[in-house]
């Protein structure tokens, strides 16, 4: 069933029923005059029916078609650059003479023979320089 016929049927029924009631209401006033009405009521009913049908069809226009929105384009981040590992340069320990280590250990309580440093009163690392090793 089309939308127009769904709307037009109740409008037509309402117009017919209202046009039937109009002559009954006017009966008492025109009873003794015997004038010919000329069909004005029927014309008004037909015009009302036509106007209602047109207005109903206009107001009941079909809904707009559904709108499809494309999803946003997928943007991929560029791949990270390859990680290049460089092998650290080899560190060769310098062998300290035993006399140098003994002299530094005797002179500084905080002497570290591994890296040949000692800690001064302010917390700074200092290299140990002895008469046995110029290092």
Short mmCIF file of C-alpha atoms in Angstrom, two decimals:
data_model
loop_
_atom_site.label_atom_id
_atom_site.label_comp_id
_atom_site.label_asym_id
_atom_site.label_seq_id
_atom_site.Cartn_x
_atom_site.Cartn_y
_atom_site.Cartn_z
CA UNK A 1 0.00 0.00 0.00
CA UNK A 2 1.49 3.32 -1.00
CA UNK A 3 1.93 6.18 1.41
CA UNK A 4 -0.46 8.37 -0.54
CA UNK A 5 -3.30 5.88 -0.22
CA UNK A 6 -2.58 5.48 3.51
CA UNK A 7 -3.07 9.20 3.95
CA UNK A 8 -5.80 9.77 1.36
CA UNK A 9 -8.23 7.20 2.79
CA UNK A 10 -8.63 8.80 6.27
CA UNK A 11 -8.74 12.28 4.74
CA UNK A 12 -11.51 11.22 2.34
CA UNK A 13 -13.53 9.60 5.11
CA UNK A 14 -13.23 12.71 7.30
CA UNK A 15 -14.27 14.96 4.41
CA UNK A 16 -17.32 12.85 3.55
CA UNK A 17 -18.48 12.67 7.15
CA UNK A 18 -18.07 16.40 7.67
CA UNK A 19 -19.93 17.20 4.44
CA UNK A 20 -22.85 14.99 5.51
CA UNK A 21 -23.17 16.86 8.79
CA UNK A 22 -23.31 20.33 7.21
CA UNK A 23 -26.78 20.04 5.56
CA UNK A 24 -28.26 18.64 8.78
CA UNK A 25 -27.05 21.65 10.75
CA UNK A 26 -28.39 24.11 8.18
CA UNK A 27 -31.78 22.43 7.95
CA UNK A 28 -33.51 24.60 10.56
CA UNK A 29 -32.47 27.89 9.00
CA UNK A 30 -33.33 27.04 5.39
CA UNK A 31 -36.46 24.95 6.08
CA UNK A 32 -39.13 27.45 5.16
CA UNK A 33 -37.37 29.46 2.47
CA UNK A 34 -37.13 26.77 -0.21
CA UNK A 35 -34.08 28.27 -1.79
CA UNK A 36 -31.80 26.25 -3.97
CA UNK A 37 -28.34 25.95 -2.39
CA UNK A 38 -26.50 25.53 -5.65
CA UNK A 39 -24.09 22.85 -4.34
CA UNK A 40 -21.78 25.22 -2.48
CA UNK A 41 -21.38 22.75 0.35
CA UNK A 42 -20.44 19.93 -2.01
CA UNK A 43 -17.96 22.18 -3.80
CA UNK A 44 -16.42 23.27 -0.50
CA UNK A 45 -16.15 19.64 0.59
CA UNK A 46 -14.52 18.63 -2.69
CA UNK A 47 -12.06 21.53 -2.50
CA UNK A 48 -11.28 20.66 1.12
CA UNK A 49 -10.79 17.03 0.22
CA UNK A 50 -8.52 17.89 -2.68
CA UNK A 51 -6.55 20.41 -0.62
CA UNK A 52 -6.15 17.96 2.25
CA UNK A 53 -4.96 15.23 -0.08
CA UNK A 54 -2.43 17.53 -1.72
CA UNK A 55 -1.21 18.89 1.60
CA UNK A 56 -0.95 15.41 3.08
CA UNK A 57 0.99 14.11 0.10
CA UNK A 58 3.35 17.07 0.28
CA UNK A 59 3.99 16.74 3.99
CA UNK A 60 4.38 12.99 3.80
CA UNK A 61 7.24 13.03 1.34
CA UNK A 62 9.48 9.97 1.44
CA UNK A 63 12.42 10.12 3.81
CA UNK A 64 15.80 10.88 2.29
CA UNK A 65 17.78 7.84 1.24
CA UNK A 66 20.30 6.54 3.75
CA UNK A 67 23.70 8.10 3.42
CA UNK A 68 26.76 5.90 3.41
CA UNK A 69 29.94 7.46 4.66
CA UNK A 70 33.17 5.84 3.59
CA UNK A 71 35.44 5.01 6.49
CA UNK A 72 38.48 7.25 6.75
CA UNK A 73 41.45 6.02 4.77
CA UNK A 74 43.88 3.90 6.69
CA UNK A 75 47.17 5.68 7.06
CA UNK A 76 50.09 3.56 8.07
CA UNK A 77 53.08 5.06 9.80
CA UNK A 78 56.35 4.51 7.99
CA UNK A 79 58.35 1.62 9.35
CA UNK A 80 61.02 2.56 11.84
CA UNK A 81 64.54 2.73 10.50
CA UNK A 82 66.57 -0.42 10.97
CA UNK A 83 68.54 -0.55 14.18
CA UNK A 84 72.22 -0.75 13.52
CA UNK A 85 74.25 -2.16 16.34
CA UNK A 86 77.89 -1.32 16.42
CA UNK A 87 80.19 -3.45 18.39
CA UNK A 88 82.00 -1.34 20.96
CA UNK A 89 85.70 -0.95 20.58
CA UNK A 90 87.63 -3.42 22.70
CA UNK A 91 89.08 -2.05 25.90
CA UNK A 92 92.38 -3.50 26.90
CA UNK A 93 93.34 -3.22 30.52
CA UNK A 94 96.71 -1.71 31.12
CA UNK A 95 98.61 -3.83 33.52
CA UNK A 96 99.82 -1.81 36.45
CA UNK A 97 103.05 -2.64 38.16
CA UNK A 98 102.55 -4.21 41.57
CA UNK A 99 104.67 -1.48 43.14
CA UNK A 100 102.30 1.19 41.75
CA UNK A 101 99.22 -0.56 43.17
CA UNK A 102 100.90 -1.05 46.53
CA UNK A 103 101.95 2.62 46.68
CA UNK A 104 98.41 3.90 45.76
CA UNK A 105 96.70 1.48 48.19
CA UNK A 106 98.98 2.63 50.98
CA UNK A 107 98.44 6.32 50.24
CA UNK A 108 94.65 6.41 49.48
CA UNK A 109 92.06 4.39 51.43
CA UNK A 110 89.50 4.65 48.58
CA UNK A 111 91.90 3.44 45.87
CA UNK A 112 90.32 1.15 43.23
CA UNK A 113 92.92 -0.91 41.42
CA UNK A 114 90.48 -1.87 38.63
CA UNK A 115 90.29 1.62 37.14
CA UNK A 116 93.28 3.19 38.98
CA UNK A 117 91.18 5.89 40.69
CA UNK A 118 90.63 7.19 44.19
CA UNK A 119 87.88 9.42 45.70
CA UNK A 120 88.92 12.76 47.21
CA UNK A 121 87.19 14.56 50.13
CA UNK A 122 84.67 16.23 47.79
CA UNK A 123 83.60 12.97 46.12
CA UNK A 124 85.51 13.47 42.85
CA UNK A 125 87.26 10.55 41.15
CA UNK A 126 90.94 11.16 40.57
CA UNK A 127 93.54 9.02 38.85
CA UNK A 128 96.39 7.77 40.98
CA UNK A 129 99.84 8.89 39.88
CA UNK A 130 102.73 7.23 41.63
CA UNK A 131 106.49 7.40 41.12
CA UNK A 132 106.28 3.79 39.85
CA UNK A 133 103.79 4.43 37.06
CA UNK A 134 103.32 7.61 35.08
CA UNK A 135 99.77 6.64 34.00
#
